[in-house]
Each structure stands twice: as structure tokens, then as C-alpha cells.
JSON list of C-alpha atoms in Angstrom, two decimals:
[
{"chain": "S", "resi": 5, "resn": "ALA", "atom": "CA", "xyz": [21.75, 0.24, 14.44]},
{"chain": "S", "resi": 6, "resn": "GLN", "atom": "CA", "xyz": [19.82, -0.37, 17.60]},
{"chain": "S", "resi": 7, "resn": "THR", "atom": "CA", "xyz": [18.12, -3.67, 18.38]},
{"chain": "S", "resi": 8, "resn": "VAL", "atom": "CA", "xyz": [15.55, -4.65, 20.99]},
{"chain": "S", "resi": 9, "resn": "THR", "atom": "CA", "xyz": [15.17, -8.24, 22.14]},
{"chain": "S", "resi": 10, "resn": "GLN", "atom": "CA", "xyz": [12.31, -9.78, 24.07]},
{"chain": "S", "resi": 11, "resn": "SER", "atom": "CA", "xyz": [13.32, -13.35, 24.76]},
{"chain": "S", "resi": 12, "resn": "GLN", "atom": "CA", "xyz": [9.96, -14.54, 26.11]},
{"chain": "S", "resi": 13, "resn": "PRO", "atom": "CA", "xyz": [7.38, -14.98, 23.32]},
{"chain": "S", "resi": 14, "resn": "GLU", "atom": "CA", "xyz": [4.75, -16.04, 25.87]},
{"chain": "S", "resi": 15, "resn": "MET", "atom": "CA", "xyz": [4.31, -15.67, 29.61]},
{"chain": "S", "resi": 16, "resn": "SER", "atom": "CA", "xyz": [1.58, -16.70, 32.00]},
{"chain": "S", "resi": 17, "resn": "VAL", "atom": "CA", "xyz": [0.68, -15.41, 35.47]},
{"chain": "S", "resi": 18, "resn": "GLN", "atom": "CA", "xyz": [-1.94, -16.20, 38.05]},
{"chain": "S", "resi": 19, "resn": "GLU", "atom": "CA", "xyz": [-4.35, -13.42, 38.90]},
{"chain": "S", "resi": 20, "resn": "ALA", "atom": "CA", "xyz": [-3.07, -11.27, 41.81]},
{"chain": "S", "resi": 21, "resn": "GLU", "atom": "CA", "xyz": [0.48, -12.56, 41.35]},
{"chain": "S", "resi": 22, "resn": "THR", "atom": "CA", "xyz": [3.54, -10.69, 40.06]},
{"chain": "S", "resi": 23, "resn": "VAL", "atom": "CA", "xyz": [5.19, -11.23, 36.69]},
{"chain": "S", "resi": 24, "resn": "THR", "atom": "CA", "xyz": [8.32, -9.79, 35.09]},
{"chain": "S", "resi": 25, "resn": "LEU", "atom": "CA", "xyz": [8.75, -9.36, 31.34]},
{"chain": "S", "resi": 26, "resn": "SER", "atom": "CA", "xyz": [12.31, -9.15, 30.01]},
{"chain": "S", "resi": 27, "resn": "CYS", "atom": "CA", "xyz": [13.76, -6.77, 27.47]},
{"chain": "S", "resi": 28, "resn": "THR", "atom": "CA", "xyz": [17.35, -6.14, 26.41]},
{"chain": "S", "resi": 29, "resn": "TYR", "atom": "CA", "xyz": [18.60, -3.67, 23.87]},
{"chain": "S", "resi": 30, "resn": "ASP", "atom": "CA", "xyz": [21.76, -2.77, 22.08]},
{"chain": "S", "resi": 31, "resn": "THR", "atom": "CA", "xyz": [22.86, 0.79, 21.38]},
{"chain": "S", "resi": 32, "resn": "SER", "atom": "CA", "xyz": [25.91, 3.02, 21.24]},
{"chain": "S", "resi": 33, "resn": "GLU", "atom": "CA", "xyz": [23.89, 6.11, 22.20]},
{"chain": "S", "resi": 34, "resn": "SER", "atom": "CA", "xyz": [24.20, 7.50, 25.72]},
{"chain": "S", "resi": 35, "resn": "ASP", "atom": "CA", "xyz": [20.96, 9.43, 25.89]},
{"chain": "S", "resi": 36, "resn": "TYR", "atom": "CA", "xyz": [17.78, 7.64, 24.87]},
{"chain": "S", "resi": 37, "resn": "TYR", "atom": "CA", "xyz": [14.28, 6.71, 25.92]},
{"chain": "S", "resi": 38, "resn": "LEU", "atom": "CA", "xyz": [12.70, 3.33, 26.48]},
{"chain": "S", "resi": 39, "resn": "PHE", "atom": "CA", "xyz": [9.04, 2.41, 26.52]},
{"chain": "S", "resi": 40, "resn": "TRP", "atom": "CA", "xyz": [6.71, -0.44, 27.30]},
{"chain": "S", "resi": 41, "resn": "TYR", "atom": "CA", "xyz": [3.50, -0.62, 25.28]},
{"chain": "S", "resi": 42, "resn": "LYS", "atom": "CA", "xyz": [0.54, -2.90, 25.87]},
{"chain": "S", "resi": 43, "resn": "GLN", "atom": "CA", "xyz": [-1.62, -4.17, 23.00]},
{"chain": "S", "resi": 44, "resn": "PRO", "atom": "CA", "xyz": [-4.78, -6.00, 24.14]},
{"chain": "S", "resi": 45, "resn": "PRO", "atom": "CA", "xyz": [-6.94, -8.02, 21.74]},
{"chain": "S", "resi": 46, "resn": "SER", "atom": "CA", "xyz": [-8.63, -4.77, 20.69]},
{"chain": "S", "resi": 47, "resn": "ARG", "atom": "CA", "xyz": [-5.23, -4.02, 19.10]},
{"chain": "S", "resi": 48, "resn": "GLN", "atom": "CA", "xyz": [-4.90, -0.45, 20.38]},
{"chain": "S", "resi": 49, "resn": "MET", "atom": "CA", "xyz": [-1.29, 0.22, 21.37]},
{"chain": "S", "resi": 50, "resn": "ILE", "atom": "CA", "xyz": [-1.35, 1.68, 24.88]},
{"chain": "S", "resi": 51, "resn": "LEU", "atom": "CA", "xyz": [1.64, 3.34, 26.54]},
{"chain": "S", "resi": 52, "resn": "VAL", "atom": "CA", "xyz": [2.38, 1.64, 29.86]},
{"chain": "S", "resi": 53, "resn": "ILE", "atom": "CA", "xyz": [5.57, 3.29, 31.04]},
{"chain": "S", "resi": 54, "resn": "ARG", "atom": "CA", "xyz": [8.50, 5.39, 29.87]},
{"chain": "S", "resi": 55, "resn": "GLN", "atom": "CA", "xyz": [12.10, 5.53, 31.11]},
{"chain": "S", "resi": 56, "resn": "GLU", "atom": "CA", "xyz": [14.69, 8.20, 30.36]},
{"chain": "S", "resi": 57, "resn": "ALA", "atom": "CA", "xyz": [18.18, 6.71, 30.18]},
{"chain": "S", "resi": 58, "resn": "TYR", "atom": "CA", "xyz": [19.87, 9.53, 32.04]},
{"chain": "S", "resi": 59, "resn": "LYS", "atom": "CA", "xyz": [17.59, 9.03, 35.04]},
{"chain": "S", "resi": 60, "resn": "GLN", "atom": "CA", "xyz": [18.87, 6.52, 37.58]},
{"chain": "S", "resi": 61, "resn": "GLN", "atom": "CA", "xyz": [15.49, 6.09, 39.22]},
{"chain": "S", "resi": 62, "resn": "ASN", "atom": "CA", "xyz": [13.28, 3.34, 37.87]},
{"chain": "S", "resi": 63, "resn": "ALA", "atom": "CA", "xyz": [9.95, 4.53, 36.47]},
{"chain": "S", "resi": 64, "resn": "THR", "atom": "CA", "xyz": [6.71, 3.39, 38.08]},
{"chain": "S", "resi": 65, "resn": "GLU", "atom": "CA", "xyz": [3.06, 3.72, 37.10]},
{"chain": "S", "resi": 66, "resn": "ASN", "atom": "CA", "xyz": [0.69, 2.25, 39.66]},
{"chain": "S", "resi": 67, "resn": "ARG", "atom": "CA", "xyz": [1.09, -1.56, 39.44]},
{"chain": "S", "resi": 68, "resn": "PHE", "atom": "CA", "xyz": [3.69, -1.29, 36.69]},
{"chain": "S", "resi": 69, "resn": "SER", "atom": "CA", "xyz": [7.37, -0.69, 37.36]},
{"chain": "S", "resi": 70, "resn": "VAL", "atom": "CA", "xyz": [10.61, -1.17, 35.48]},
{"chain": "S", "resi": 71, "resn": "ASN", "atom": "CA", "xyz": [14.02, -2.44, 36.44]},
{"chain": "S", "resi": 72, "resn": "PHE", "atom": "CA", "xyz": [16.37, -0.38, 34.29]},
{"chain": "S", "resi": 73, "resn": "GLN", "atom": "CA", "xyz": [19.97, -1.56, 34.25]},
{"chain": "S", "resi": 74, "resn": "LYS", "atom": "CA", "xyz": [21.78, 0.81, 31.89]},
{"chain": "S", "resi": 75, "resn": "ALA", "atom": "CA", "xyz": [25.16, -0.90, 32.00]},
{"chain": "S", "resi": 76, "resn": "ALA", "atom": "CA", "xyz": [23.57, -4.26, 31.25]},
{"chain": "S", "resi": 77, "resn": "LYS", "atom": "CA", "xyz": [21.21, -2.68, 28.68]},
{"chain": "S", "resi": 78, "resn": "SER", "atom": "CA", "xyz": [18.28, -4.33, 30.34]},
{"chain": "S", "resi": 79, "resn": "PHE", "atom": "CA", "xyz": [14.79, -2.91, 30.77]},
{"chain": "S", "resi": 80, "resn": "SER", "atom": "CA", "xyz": [12.35, -5.34, 32.38]},
{"chain": "S", "resi": 81, "resn": "LEU", "atom": "CA", "xyz": [8.70, -4.66, 33.23]},
{"chain": "S", "resi": 82, "resn": "LYS", "atom": "CA", "xyz": [7.20, -5.85, 36.50]},
{"chain": "S", "resi": 83, "resn": "ILE", "atom": "CA", "xyz": [3.44, -6.13, 36.83]},
{"chain": "S", "resi": 84, "resn": "SER", "atom": "CA", "xyz": [2.23, -6.48, 40.41]},
{"chain": "S", "resi": 85, "resn": "ASP", "atom": "CA", "xyz": [-1.18, -7.78, 41.52]},
{"chain": "S", "resi": 86, "resn": "SER", "atom": "CA", "xyz": [-1.93, -8.99, 37.99]},
{"chain": "S", "resi": 87, "resn": "GLN", "atom": "CA", "xyz": [-5.47, -8.52, 36.74]},
{"chain": "S", "resi": 88, "resn": "LEU", "atom": "CA", "xyz": [-7.41, -10.20, 33.97]},
{"chain": "S", "resi": 89, "resn": "GLY", "atom": "CA", "xyz": [-7.31, -6.93, 32.03]},
{"chain": "S", "resi": 90, "resn": "ASP", "atom": "CA", "xyz": [-3.51, -7.10, 31.92]},
{"chain": "S", "resi": 91, "resn": "ALA", "atom": "CA", "xyz": [-3.71, -9.94, 29.39]},
{"chain": "S", "resi": 92, "resn": "ALA", "atom": "CA", "xyz": [-2.18, -8.54, 26.22]},
{"chain": "S", "resi": 93, "resn": "MET", "atom": "CA", "xyz": [0.85, -8.43, 23.96]},
{"chain": "S", "resi": 94, "resn": "TYR", "atom": "CA", "xyz": [3.57, -6.31, 25.54]},
{"chain": "S", "resi": 95, "resn": "PHE", "atom": "CA", "xyz": [6.16, -4.55, 23.39]},
{"chain": "S", "resi": 96, "resn": "CYS", "atom": "CA", "xyz": [9.40, -3.05, 24.60]},
{"chain": "S", "resi": 97, "resn": "ALA", "atom": "CA", "xyz": [10.55, -0.12, 22.44]},
{"chain": "S", "resi": 98, "resn": "TYR", "atom": "CA", "xyz": [13.60, 2.11, 22.04]},
{"chain": "S", "resi": 99, "resn": "TYR", "atom": "CA", "xyz": [13.44, 5.64, 20.64]},
{"chain": "S", "resi": 100, "resn": "ASN", "atom": "CA", "xyz": [16.54, 6.39, 18.63]},
{"chain": "S", "resi": 101, "resn": "GLN", "atom": "CA", "xyz": [18.20, 9.64, 17.58]},
{"chain": "S", "resi": 102, "resn": "GLY", "atom": "CA", "xyz": [16.72, 9.37, 14.10]},
{"chain": "S", "resi": 103, "resn": "GLY", "atom": "CA", "xyz": [13.25, 9.58, 15.55]},
{"chain": "S", "resi": 104, "resn": "LYS", "atom": "CA", "xyz": [12.32, 5.96, 15.08]},
{"chain": "S", "resi": 105, "resn": "LEU", "atom": "CA", "xyz": [10.68, 3.70, 17.62]},
{"chain": "S", "resi": 106, "resn": "ILE", "atom": "CA", "xyz": [12.44, 0.32, 17.52]},
{"chain": "S", "resi": 107, "resn": "PHE", "atom": "CA", "xyz": [10.19, -2.47, 18.82]},
{"chain": "S", "resi": 108, "resn": "GLY", "atom": "CA", "xyz": [11.01, -5.87, 20.24]},
{"chain": "S", "resi": 109, "resn": "GLN", "atom": "CA", "xyz": [9.11, -8.90, 18.96]},
{"chain": "S", "resi": 110, "resn": "GLY", "atom": "CA", "xyz": [6.66, -8.80, 21.84]},
{"chain": "S", "resi": 111, "resn": "THR", "atom": "CA", "xyz": [5.68, -10.99, 24.78]},
{"chain": "S", "resi": 112, "resn": "GLU", "atom": "CA", "xyz": [2.15, -12.36, 24.93]},
{"chain": "S", "resi": 113, "resn": "LEU", "atom": "CA", "xyz": [0.95, -12.35, 28.52]},
{"chain": "S", "resi": 114, "resn": "SER", "atom": "CA", "xyz": [-1.96, -14.46, 29.66]},
{"chain": "S", "resi": 115, "resn": "VAL", "atom": "CA", "xyz": [-3.57, -14.08, 33.10]},
{"chain": "S", "resi": 116, "resn": "LYS", "atom": "CA", "xyz": [-5.19, -17.09, 34.72]},
{"chain": "S", "resi": 117, "resn": "PRO", "atom": "CA", "xyz": [-8.15, -16.57, 37.07]},
{"chain": "Y", "resi": 27, "resn": "ASP", "atom": "CA", "xyz": [-9.68, 6.84, 25.79]},
{"chain": "Y", "resi": 28, "resn": "THR", "atom": "CA", "xyz": [-7.33, 7.48, 22.92]},
{"chain": "Y", "resi": 29, "resn": "GLU", "atom": "CA", "xyz": [-6.92, 11.04, 21.70]},
{"chain": "Y", "resi": 30, "resn": "VAL", "atom": "CA", "xyz": [-5.83, 9.81, 18.31]},
{"chain": "Y", "resi": 31, "resn": "THR", "atom": "CA", "xyz": [-8.89, 8.91, 16.29]},
{"chain": "Y", "resi": 32, "resn": "GLN", "atom": "CA", "xyz": [-8.80, 6.71, 13.22]},
{"chain": "Y", "resi": 33, "resn": "THR", "atom": "CA", "xyz": [-11.50, 6.04, 10.64]},
{"chain": "Y", "resi": 34, "resn": "PRO", "atom": "CA", "xyz": [-12.71, 3.69, 9.40]},
{"chain": "Y", "resi": 35, "resn": "LYS", "atom": "CA", "xyz": [-12.18, 0.97, 12.00]},
{"chain": "Y", "resi": 36, "resn": "HIS", "atom": "CA", "xyz": [-12.54, -1.70, 9.32]},
{"chain": "Y", "resi": 37, "resn": "LEU", "atom": "CA", "xyz": [-12.11, -1.49, 5.56]},
{"chain": "Y", "resi": 38, "resn": "VAL", "atom": "CA", "xyz": [-12.47, -4.13, 2.88]},
{"chain": "Y", "resi": 39, "resn": "MET", "atom": "CA", "xyz": [-11.31, -3.14, -0.58]},
{"chain": "Y", "resi": 40, "resn": "GLY", "atom": "CA", "xyz": [-10.65, -4.74, -3.92]},
{"chain": "Y", "resi": 41, "resn": "MET", "atom": "CA", "xyz": [-7.30, -4.56, -5.63]},
{"chain": "Y", "resi": 42, "resn": "THR", "atom": "CA", "xyz": [-8.54, -1.97, -8.11]},
{"chain": "Y", "resi": 43, "resn": "ASN", "atom": "CA", "xyz": [-10.21, 0.30, -5.54]},
{"chain": "Y", "resi": 44, "resn": "LYS", "atom": "CA", "xyz": [-9.07, 3.64, -4.23]},
{"chain": "Y", "resi": 45, "resn": "LYS", "atom": "CA", "xyz": [-9.72, 4.30, -0.57]},
{"chain": "Y", "resi": 46, "resn": "SER", "atom": "CA", "xyz": [-8.32, 6.41, 2.26]},
{"chain": "Y", "resi": 47, "resn": "LEU", "atom": "CA", "xyz": [-7.59, 5.96, 5.93]},
{"chain": "Y", "resi": 48, "resn": "LYS", "atom": "CA", "xyz": [-8.00, 9.01, 8.12]},
{"chain": "Y", "resi": 49, "resn": "CYS", "atom": "CA", "xyz": [-6.43, 10.04, 11.39]},
{"chain": "Y", "resi": 50, "resn": "GLU", "atom": "CA", "xyz": [-7.03, 13.01, 13.65]},
{"chain": "Y", "resi": 51, "resn": "GLN", "atom": "CA", "xyz": [-5.46, 14.20, 16.88]},
{"chain": "Y", "resi": 52, "resn": "HIS", "atom": "CA", "xyz": [-6.40, 17.14, 19.09]},
{"chain": "Y", "resi": 53, "resn": "MET", "atom": "CA", "xyz": [-3.43, 17.15, 21.43]},
{"chain": "Y", "resi": 54, "resn": "GLY", "atom": "CA", "xyz": [-1.57, 19.90, 19.59]},
{"chain": "Y", "resi": 55, "resn": "HIS", "atom": "CA", "xyz": [1.10, 17.44, 18.52]},
{"chain": "Y", "resi": 56, "resn": "ARG", "atom": "CA", "xyz": [3.37, 18.42, 15.64]},
{"chain": "Y", "resi": 57, "resn": "ALA", "atom": "CA", "xyz": [4.41, 14.96, 14.48]},
{"chain": "Y", "resi": 58, "resn": "MET", "atom": "CA", "xyz": [2.21, 12.22, 13.09]},
{"chain": "Y", "resi": 59, "resn": "TYR", "atom": "CA", "xyz": [3.01, 8.69, 12.02]},
{"chain": "Y", "resi": 60, "resn": "TRP", "atom": "CA", "xyz": [1.68, 5.74, 10.03]},
{"chain": "Y", "resi": 61, "resn": "TYR", "atom": "CA", "xyz": [2.60, 2.21, 11.08]},
{"chain": "Y", "resi": 62, "resn": "LYS", "atom": "CA", "xyz": [1.65, -1.13, 9.55]},
{"chain": "Y", "resi": 63, "resn": "GLN", "atom": "CA", "xyz": [1.22, -4.16, 11.77]},
{"chain": "Y", "resi": 64, "resn": "LYS", "atom": "CA", "xyz": [0.76, -7.80, 10.87]},
{"chain": "Y", "resi": 65, "resn": "ALA", "atom": "CA", "xyz": [-0.68, -10.31, 13.32]},
{"chain": "Y", "resi": 66, "resn": "LYS", "atom": "CA", "xyz": [1.64, -11.26, 16.20]},
{"chain": "Y", "resi": 67, "resn": "LYS", "atom": "CA", "xyz": [4.33, -8.88, 14.92]},
{"chain": "Y", "resi": 68, "resn": "PRO", "atom": "CA", "xyz": [5.52, -5.46, 16.10]},
{"chain": "Y", "resi": 69, "resn": "PRO", "atom": "CA", "xyz": [4.42, -2.34, 14.19]},
{"chain": "Y", "resi": 70, "resn": "GLU", "atom": "CA", "xyz": [6.55, -1.26, 11.25]},
{"chain": "Y", "resi": 71, "resn": "LEU", "atom": "CA", "xyz": [7.07, 2.42, 10.59]},
{"chain": "Y", "resi": 72, "resn": "MET", "atom": "CA", "xyz": [5.85, 3.65, 7.20]},
{"chain": "Y", "resi": 73, "resn": "PHE", "atom": "CA", "xyz": [5.84, 7.46, 7.28]},
{"chain": "Y", "resi": 74, "resn": "VAL", "atom": "CA", "xyz": [6.54, 10.35, 9.64]},
{"chain": "Y", "resi": 75, "resn": "TYR", "atom": "CA", "xyz": [5.27, 13.89, 9.23]},
{"chain": "Y", "resi": 76, "resn": "SER", "atom": "CA", "xyz": [6.84, 16.64, 11.26]},
{"chain": "Y", "resi": 77, "resn": "TYR", "atom": "CA", "xyz": [5.31, 20.12, 11.13]},
{"chain": "Y", "resi": 78, "resn": "GLU", "atom": "CA", "xyz": [3.18, 18.97, 8.20]},
{"chain": "Y", "resi": 79, "resn": "LYS", "atom": "CA", "xyz": [6.20, 17.96, 6.13]},
{"chain": "Y", "resi": 80, "resn": "LEU", "atom": "CA", "xyz": [7.15, 14.40, 5.28]},
{"chain": "Y", "resi": 81, "resn": "SER", "atom": "CA", "xyz": [10.33, 13.70, 7.22]},
{"chain": "Y", "resi": 82, "resn": "ILE", "atom": "CA", "xyz": [10.61, 9.90, 7.04]},
{"chain": "Y", "resi": 83, "resn": "ASN", "atom": "CA", "xyz": [9.48, 7.52, 4.30]},
{"chain": "Y", "resi": 84, "resn": "GLU", "atom": "CA", "xyz": [10.54, 3.98, 5.01]},
{"chain": "Y", "resi": 85, "resn": "SER", "atom": "CA", "xyz": [10.72, 2.99, 1.32]},
{"chain": "Y", "resi": 86, "resn": "VAL", "atom": "CA", "xyz": [7.02, 2.31, 1.24]},
{"chain": "Y", "resi": 87, "resn": "PRO", "atom": "CA", "xyz": [5.53, 1.28, -2.17]},
{"chain": "Y", "resi": 88, "resn": "SER", "atom": "CA", "xyz": [3.89, 4.12, -4.06]},
{"chain": "Y", "resi": 89, "resn": "ARG", "atom": "CA", "xyz": [0.49, 2.44, -3.83]},
{"chain": "Y", "resi": 90, "resn": "PHE", "atom": "CA", "xyz": [0.48, 3.98, -0.32]},
{"chain": "Y", "resi": 91, "resn": "SER", "atom": "CA", "xyz": [0.34, 7.77, -0.47]},
{"chain": "Y", "resi": 92, "resn": "PRO", "atom": "CA", "xyz": [0.35, 9.84, 2.73]},
{"chain": "Y", "resi": 93, "resn": "GLU", "atom": "CA", "xyz": [-1.06, 13.31, 3.07]},
{"chain": "Y", "resi": 94, "resn": "CYS", "atom": "CA", "xyz": [-0.97, 15.78, 5.94]},
{"chain": "Y", "resi": 95, "resn": "PRO", "atom": "CA", "xyz": [-3.53, 18.56, 5.28]},
{"chain": "Y", "resi": 96, "resn": "ASN", "atom": "CA", "xyz": [-2.78, 20.26, 8.60]},
{"chain": "Y", "resi": 97, "resn": "SER", "atom": "CA", "xyz": [-1.08, 19.50, 11.90]},
{"chain": "Y", "resi": 98, "resn": "SER", "atom": "CA", "xyz": [-4.15, 17.68, 13.25]},
{"chain": "Y", "resi": 99, "resn": "LEU", "atom": "CA", "xyz": [-4.96, 15.49, 10.27]},
{"chain": "Y", "resi": 100, "resn": "LEU", "atom": "CA", "xyz": [-3.17, 12.65, 8.55]},
{"chain": "Y", "resi": 101, "resn": "ASN", "atom": "CA", "xyz": [-4.47, 10.60, 5.64]},
{"chain": "Y", "resi": 102, "resn": "LEU", "atom": "CA", "xyz": [-3.22, 7.47, 3.95]},
{"chain": "Y", "resi": 103, "resn": "HIS", "atom": "CA", "xyz": [-4.45, 7.08, 0.38]},
{"chain": "Y", "resi": 104, "resn": "LEU", "atom": "CA", "xyz": [-4.61, 3.53, -0.90]},
{"chain": "Y", "resi": 105, "resn": "HIS", "atom": "CA", "xyz": [-4.63, 2.46, -4.53]},
{"chain": "Y", "resi": 106, "resn": "ALA", "atom": "CA", "xyz": [-4.04, -0.83, -6.34]},
{"chain": "Y", "resi": 107, "resn": "LEU", "atom": "CA", "xyz": [-3.22, -2.68, -3.16]},
{"chain": "Y", "resi": 108, "resn": "GLN", "atom": "CA", "xyz": [-2.25, -6.33, -2.95]},
{"chain": "Y", "resi": 109, "resn": "PRO", "atom": "CA", "xyz": [-3.69, -8.99, -0.62]},
{"chain": "Y", "resi": 110, "resn": "GLU", "atom": "CA", "xyz": [-0.41, -8.98, 1.32]},
{"chain": "Y", "resi": 111, "resn": "ASP", "atom": "CA", "xyz": [-1.14, -5.36, 2.27]},
{"chain": "Y", "resi": 112, "resn": "SER", "atom": "CA", "xyz": [-3.94, -6.61, 4.51]},
{"chain": "Y", "resi": 113, "resn": "ALA", "atom": "CA", "xyz": [-2.96, -5.53, 8.02]},
{"chain": "Y", "resi": 114, "resn": "LEU", "atom": "CA", "xyz": [-3.73, -3.24, 10.92]},
{"chain": "Y", "resi": 115, "resn": "TYR", "atom": "CA", "xyz": [-2.74, 0.34, 10.13]},
{"chain": "Y", "resi": 116, "resn": "LEU", "atom": "CA", "xyz": [-1.90, 2.40, 13.16]},
{"chain": "Y", "resi": 117, "resn": "CYS", "atom": "CA", "xyz": [-1.76, 6.17, 13.27]},
{"chain": "Y", "resi": 118, "resn": "ALA", "atom": "CA", "xyz": [0.22, 7.85, 16.02]},
{"chain": "Y", "resi": 119, "resn": "SER", "atom": "CA", "xyz": [1.34, 11.29, 17.14]},
{"chain": "Y", "resi": 120, "resn": "SER", "atom": "CA", "xyz": [3.95, 12.91, 19.36]},
{"chain": "Y", "resi": 121, "resn": "GLN", "atom": "CA", "xyz": [4.42, 16.42, 20.66]},
{"chain": "Y", "resi": 122, "resn": "GLU", "atom": "CA", "xyz": [7.51, 16.99, 18.58]},
{"chain": "Y", "resi": 123, "resn": "GLY", "atom": "CA", "xyz": [9.06, 15.20, 15.65]},
{"chain": "Y", "resi": 124, "resn": "PRO", "atom": "CA", "xyz": [12.19, 13.14, 15.12]},
{"chain": "Y", "resi": 125, "resn": "GLY", "atom": "CA", "xyz": [15.25, 14.43, 16.87]},
{"chain": "Y", "resi": 126, "resn": "ASN", "atom": "CA", "xyz": [13.47, 15.96, 19.84]},
{"chain": "Y", "resi": 127, "resn": "LYS", "atom": "CA", "xyz": [13.77, 13.23, 22.41]},
{"chain": "Y", "resi": 128, "resn": "LYS", "atom": "CA", "xyz": [12.27, 15.10, 25.31]},
{"chain": "Y", "resi": 129, "resn": "ARG", "atom": "CA", "xyz": [8.85, 15.42, 23.69]},
{"chain": "Y", "resi": 130, "resn": "ASN", "atom": "CA", "xyz": [8.87, 12.20, 21.81]},
{"chain": "Y", "resi": 131, "resn": "THR", "atom": "CA", "xyz": [6.37, 9.97, 23.58]},
{"chain": "Y", "resi": 132, "resn": "ILE", "atom": "CA", "xyz": [4.33, 8.41, 20.81]},
{"chain": "Y", "resi": 133, "resn": "TYR", "atom": "CA", "xyz": [0.61, 7.91, 21.30]},
{"chain": "Y", "resi": 134, "resn": "PHE", "atom": "CA", "xyz": [-1.30, 5.51, 19.10]},
{"chain": "Y", "resi": 135, "resn": "GLY", "atom": "CA", "xyz": [-4.82, 5.38, 17.77]},
{"chain": "Y", "resi": 136, "resn": "GLU", "atom": "CA", "xyz": [-7.01, 2.29, 17.79]},
{"chain": "Y", "resi": 137, "resn": "GLY", "atom": "CA", "xyz": [-6.02, 1.34, 14.27]},
{"chain": "Y", "resi": 138, "resn": "SER", "atom": "CA", "xyz": [-7.81, 0.61, 11.01]},
{"chain": "Y", "resi": 139, "resn": "TRP", "atom": "CA", "xyz": [-8.15, -3.00, 9.97]},
{"chain": "Y", "resi": 140, "resn": "LEU", "atom": "CA", "xyz": [-7.60, -3.29, 6.22]},
{"chain": "Y", "resi": 141, "resn": "THR", "atom": "CA", "xyz": [-8.50, -6.35, 4.18]},
{"chain": "Y", "resi": 142, "resn": "VAL", "atom": "CA", "xyz": [-7.60, -6.43, 0.49]},
{"chain": "Y", "resi": 143, "resn": "VAL", "atom": "CA", "xyz": [-9.56, -8.96, -1.57]}
]
């Protein structure tokens, strides 16, 4: 069975600075997809970024980028130029062959003005 | 703005009540999902419908009864719930169902807050 681990329950960043959220996973599959979701206080789960395992290139979406290290099974999220609206719970997730989205425990990010 | 719409946003019900949560998507997706989420925890999968057929049931108690009237609608019927069932219930959809990884990005609605008293 696959597992997803987020080792940082809480993180803090100064506005306009850069922060990196960590995620590691364990799987025996070779082809899979990884996601980062953001859940602000409103509780809607918002897709931030998606990475396909067979693609070497790291995914980017505006200020959000990932560092995908397949051999190390690591999938970290970098947020550049942090904004107050980035404050949220961030979940790393793995989509397995059975069609299930396996979530990590989440990292709560606070942004200081 | 989310393209997965859930109603009601908030629901308070007694343990003997019968109520329903509703979800609608207009993205032409063929898979729809119900998740349950407790505070400060990740969502837990409850049910998956693929092409209007139930494809995954995560051993959810029978007091939760899903229904998929068509590919755009998903309901969750609630009956005889317990206080511990109080949670945020998230509906989601994806272009294709389990097994199709290339069209599997899951999009969530805003959720329905359920309180059982």
C-alpha cells in the first residue's frame, strides 16, 4: 500500500519570502501522479499543482513549483513571493492504480505580514 | 470558482432525522466522489461513482447512502447519524474514474458542514 508523509505539521513564512513544504511517499508503482492541494480556512480543497511521474521536468504554476525526485520518492512544493492569501493547510496526495487519492497529514502554512 | 457545487453549505440534524447532501458538476466528468473530513485531518474517501455506477465503497456504515441519479448529480442520504459523524463532507469529480490515470485530476467542491446533535 502507498503512504504519503508530510513531516512538517506547521510552517511559517514572511510575506514576499520563499517557503518549501516537504512530502515523501512510498510506492512500488512506476507510473503515478502526485498532487498538491491547498485548503484555506474556507475549507474548499483547491488543486495547486500536479506532477506526472514519468515526466522528468518539474511542474510549475505561477509562484508554485515542485521539486520532484523520483528515485528519492520526494515531492516538495516551493512557494515563491509568499502572499497572505497563501495561508492554508497544504496536502500532498498520491493517486494510486486503484483510483484512490492517498493524502498526507497536511502542513499548516501561516504567512506573516 | 469551483465547478463542483454542493448544497447545503451547512446542515444541522438530529440523530433521528433524514436529510440529504447534494452535489452537482457541469464539467462533463464521469466520476464523482464523496469524502469525509474531520478538523485538521486529511479527507477520507467514502464512495466513488464511475459512469453512474458505484465502484468504490470504503466500508462506510449503512446510515450513509449514496445515490447517483445521472452523471452530473451525486447525493448522499443521511439517516440515524451519530454525533461523531459531524464533519465536512466534500464532493469531488474527475474526468474519468478509477484506473484511468491520465484523466484523473480530482476537483473538489466547497463542502457541506454537517453537525449532528
